[in-house]
Amino acid sequence: MDKNISIMAFAEWGLTRADIGSDIDKEVFSLIQSTGFKMLCGEPYLLRNLVKLGYYQVDIVKEEIGYMLGKIKEDGGFGCISSNKKINDPKKPHKSCARLTVEYLLLVAELHLLGIECECESALVHYFTKRNIFYRTDNRETPMVDVMLETFYPSDPIKVGVQNIVYALRVLGCPGESEAMQDGYEVLNQHRLDNGRYLLTASKSVPAFKAGKVGEENKWITLYAYMAQ
């Protein structure tokens, strides 16, 4: 199994480096050494998974997180990292990338659960709440990214579902009665069944692990949905 995929799977299963043993250390440090954390658009998601696994206090991880969070833009999000000038010309102003900013939201939420409050927390939360979480600022009926309205799972660096997004905002203290969170719950509950469980509406063709069948009720989506509320 690909190192990054196994790290993501272990993190989602709620395991830590203490649970897994020295083998996971070899996988993690080998991945860091070979990539320098640069996983195309996946670095913040990798960092989130390393925090979940218990690596935050490792100096190289802690320093990288601090460095990357320091790149937050004035609009409260994080910019595209593409070197393709047709996509991300450094000579032109650019808004933040919604896909990348969602990954940072998940990372900062995991840090918050450890009692670590990042300086960028309020700005990052505001990035989503001023958009009622999912929508463009110039059109409140158009999602920034379509998959944000789905219960996509397991998450992918550029595809994160509503259940993970709303949960992260709740962790960061976004009031459940706020307009943004009410919109979030409305979208989330569109996938709720009469028995109180939630549907998995989308997944990768080859997911990191077998989380269930698309179109059927799903324990993982249900777990995140209830934690978000």
Coordinates of C-alpha atoms in Angstrom, one line a residue:
M1 CA 0.0 0.0 0.0
D2 CA 1.2 3.5 -0.8
K3 CA 2.7 5.1 2.3
N4 CA 0.5 8.2 2.2
I5 CA -2.7 6.1 1.8
S6 CA -1.8 3.8 4.7
I7 CA -1.1 6.9 6.9
M8 CA -4.5 8.3 6.0
A9 CA -6.2 5.0 6.7
F10 CA -4.6 4.5 10.1
A11 CA -5.5 8.1 11.0
E12 CA -9.2 7.7 10.0
W13 CA -9.4 4.4 12.0
G14 CA -8.4 6.4 15.1
L15 CA -5.0 4.7 15.6
T16 CA -1.9 6.5 16.8
R17 CA 1.8 5.8 16.5
A18 CA 1.7 4.3 20.0
D19 CA -1.0 1.8 18.9
I20 CA 0.8 0.8 15.7
G21 CA 4.4 0.6 16.9
S22 CA 7.7 1.4 15.3
D23 CA 6.7 0.3 11.8
I24 CA 4.6 3.4 11.3
D25 CA 7.5 5.6 12.2
K26 CA 9.5 4.0 9.4
E27 CA 6.7 4.7 7.0
V28 CA 6.2 8.3 8.1
F29 CA 9.8 9.4 8.2
S30 CA 10.5 7.7 4.9
L31 CA 7.6 9.6 3.3
I32 CA 8.8 12.9 4.8
Q33 CA 12.4 12.3 3.7
S34 CA 11.4 11.4 0.1
T35 CA 8.8 14.2 -0.4
G36 CA 9.7 17.0 2.0
F37 CA 5.9 17.0 2.8
K38 CA 5.3 18.2 -0.8
M39 CA 2.4 16.1 -1.9
L40 CA 1.1 18.3 -4.7
C41 CA -2.2 19.6 -3.3
G42 CA -2.1 17.1 -0.5
E43 CA 0.3 18.6 2.0
P44 CA -2.2 20.0 4.5
Y45 CA -4.1 16.8 4.5
L46 CA -1.0 14.8 5.1
L47 CA -0.2 17.1 8.0
R48 CA -3.7 16.7 9.4
N49 CA -3.2 12.9 9.3
L50 CA 0.1 13.1 11.0
V51 CA -1.4 15.2 13.8
K52 CA -4.2 12.6 14.2
L53 CA -1.5 9.9 14.5
G54 CA 0.4 11.7 17.2
Y55 CA 3.3 13.3 15.4
Y56 CA 2.6 17.0 16.2
Q57 CA 5.4 17.2 18.8
V58 CA 8.0 15.9 16.3
D59 CA 10.1 19.0 15.5
I60 CA 10.1 18.6 11.7
V61 CA 6.3 18.2 11.7
K62 CA 5.6 21.0 14.1
E63 CA 7.9 23.4 12.2
E64 CA 6.3 22.5 8.9
I65 CA 2.8 23.1 10.2
G66 CA 3.8 26.5 11.6
Y67 CA 5.4 27.5 8.4
M68 CA 2.5 26.4 6.2
L69 CA -0.2 28.0 8.4
G70 CA 1.7 31.2 8.2
K71 CA 0.9 31.4 4.5
I72 CA -2.8 32.2 5.1
K73 CA -4.0 35.0 2.8
E74 CA -5.9 38.1 3.6
D75 CA -9.2 36.5 2.7
G76 CA -8.7 33.8 5.3
G77 CA -7.9 31.0 2.9
F78 CA -4.8 29.5 1.4
G79 CA -3.6 30.0 -2.2
C80 CA -3.1 27.6 -5.1
I81 CA 0.4 26.1 -5.1
S82 CA 0.5 25.2 -8.8
S83 CA 3.6 26.3 -10.7
N84 CA 1.5 26.4 -13.9
K85 CA 1.4 30.1 -14.9
K86 CA -1.9 29.5 -16.8
I87 CA -3.5 28.5 -13.5
N88 CA -1.4 30.4 -11.0
D89 CA 0.5 33.3 -12.5
P90 CA 2.6 34.8 -9.7
K91 CA 2.3 38.3 -11.3
K92 CA -1.4 38.4 -10.9
P93 CA -3.6 38.5 -7.8
H94 CA -5.4 35.3 -6.9
K95 CA -8.1 34.4 -4.5
S96 CA -7.6 31.4 -2.2
C97 CA -8.2 27.9 -3.4
A98 CA -11.3 26.5 -1.8
R99 CA -10.1 22.8 -2.1
L100 CA -6.8 23.6 -0.4
T101 CA -8.4 25.7 2.3
V102 CA -10.8 22.9 3.3
E103 CA -7.7 20.7 4.0
Y104 CA -6.2 23.4 6.2
L105 CA -9.6 23.6 8.0
L106 CA -9.3 19.9 8.9
L107 CA -5.7 20.3 10.0
V108 CA -6.5 23.3 12.3
A109 CA -9.5 21.4 13.8
E110 CA -7.2 18.5 14.7
L111 CA -4.8 20.8 16.4
H112 CA -7.7 22.4 18.3
L113 CA -8.6 19.0 19.6
L114 CA -5.1 18.8 21.1
G115 CA -5.6 22.1 22.8
I116 CA -3.5 24.0 20.3
E117 CA -5.2 27.2 19.1
C118 CA -3.7 28.5 15.9
E119 CA -3.5 32.3 15.2
C120 CA -5.3 31.7 11.9
E121 CA -8.3 29.9 13.4
S122 CA -10.8 32.8 13.4
A123 CA -9.8 34.0 9.9
L124 CA -10.1 30.5 8.6
V125 CA -13.5 29.9 10.1
H126 CA -14.7 33.2 8.8
Y127 CA -13.6 32.2 5.3
F128 CA -16.3 29.5 5.4
T129 CA -19.0 31.2 7.5
K130 CA -19.1 34.3 5.3
R131 CA -19.9 31.8 2.4
N132 CA -22.4 29.9 4.5
I133 CA -19.7 27.2 4.3
F134 CA -20.1 26.0 0.8
Y135 CA -20.9 28.8 -1.6
R136 CA -19.3 31.4 -3.8
T137 CA -19.5 34.9 -2.4
D138 CA -20.8 36.2 -5.7
N139 CA -23.6 33.5 -6.0
R140 CA -24.9 31.9 -2.8
E141 CA -26.6 29.2 -4.8
T142 CA -23.4 27.9 -6.5
P143 CA -21.0 25.8 -4.4
M144 CA -17.3 26.6 -4.5
V145 CA -16.7 22.9 -5.1
D146 CA -19.6 20.5 -6.0
V147 CA -18.2 17.7 -3.8
M148 CA -18.6 19.8 -0.7
L149 CA -22.3 19.1 -0.9
E150 CA -21.8 15.4 -1.0
T151 CA -20.9 12.9 1.7
F152 CA -17.7 12.0 -0.1
Y153 CA -15.6 9.5 1.9
P154 CA -12.8 8.5 2.5
S155 CA -11.6 12.0 2.0
D156 CA -9.0 12.9 -0.6
P157 CA -6.7 15.9 -0.7
I158 CA -9.0 17.7 -3.2
K159 CA -12.3 16.0 -2.3
V160 CA -13.7 16.5 1.2
G161 CA -17.4 15.9 2.0
V162 CA -19.9 17.9 3.9
Q163 CA -19.7 15.7 7.0
N164 CA -16.0 16.4 7.5
I165 CA -16.3 20.1 6.8
V166 CA -19.2 20.7 9.2
Y167 CA -17.6 18.6 11.9
A168 CA -14.4 20.6 11.6
L169 CA -16.2 23.9 11.9
R170 CA -18.1 22.6 15.0
V171 CA -14.8 21.6 16.6
L172 CA -13.5 25.1 16.0
G173 CA -16.4 26.5 18.0
C174 CA -18.7 27.7 15.2
P175 CA -22.1 28.0 17.0
G176 CA -24.6 25.4 15.9
E177 CA -27.4 28.0 15.8
S178 CA -25.5 30.3 13.4
E179 CA -26.7 30.9 9.9
A180 CA -23.7 29.2 8.4
M181 CA -24.0 26.0 10.6
Q182 CA -27.7 25.8 10.0
D183 CA -27.0 25.8 6.3
G184 CA -24.4 23.2 6.9
Y185 CA -26.8 21.0 8.8
E186 CA -29.4 21.4 6.1
V187 CA -27.0 20.1 3.4
L188 CA -25.8 17.3 5.7
N189 CA -29.3 16.2 6.6
Q190 CA -30.3 15.9 3.0
H191 CA -28.4 12.7 3.2
R192 CA -30.1 11.5 6.4
L193 CA -32.3 8.4 6.3
D194 CA -35.5 7.9 8.3
N195 CA -33.6 5.5 10.6
G196 CA -31.3 8.3 11.6
R197 CA -28.3 7.0 9.7
Y198 CA -26.6 8.8 6.8
L199 CA -25.9 7.8 3.2
L200 CA -22.5 7.6 1.5
T201 CA -23.1 9.5 -1.8
A202 CA -19.7 9.5 -3.4
S203 CA -16.2 7.9 -3.1
K204 CA -13.1 7.3 -5.1
S205 CA -13.2 4.3 -7.5
V206 CA -10.3 2.9 -5.5
P207 CA -10.6 4.4 -2.0
A208 CA -7.9 4.3 0.7
F209 CA -9.9 1.7 2.5
K210 CA -13.3 0.0 2.1
A211 CA -15.6 2.4 3.8
G212 CA -18.9 1.1 2.4
K213 CA -20.9 1.1 -0.8
V214 CA -22.0 4.4 -2.5
G215 CA -25.8 4.8 -2.2
E216 CA -26.1 2.9 1.0
E217 CA -26.2 3.9 4.7
N218 CA -22.7 4.3 6.1
K219 CA -21.3 4.1 9.6
W220 CA -18.5 6.6 8.9
I221 CA -20.7 9.3 7.5
T222 CA -23.2 8.7 10.4
L223 CA -20.4 9.1 12.9
Y224 CA -19.1 12.4 11.5
A225 CA -22.6 13.7 11.1
Y226 CA -23.5 13.1 14.8
M227 CA -20.2 14.5 16.0
A228 CA -20.9 17.6 14.0
Q229 CA -24.1 18.1 15.8

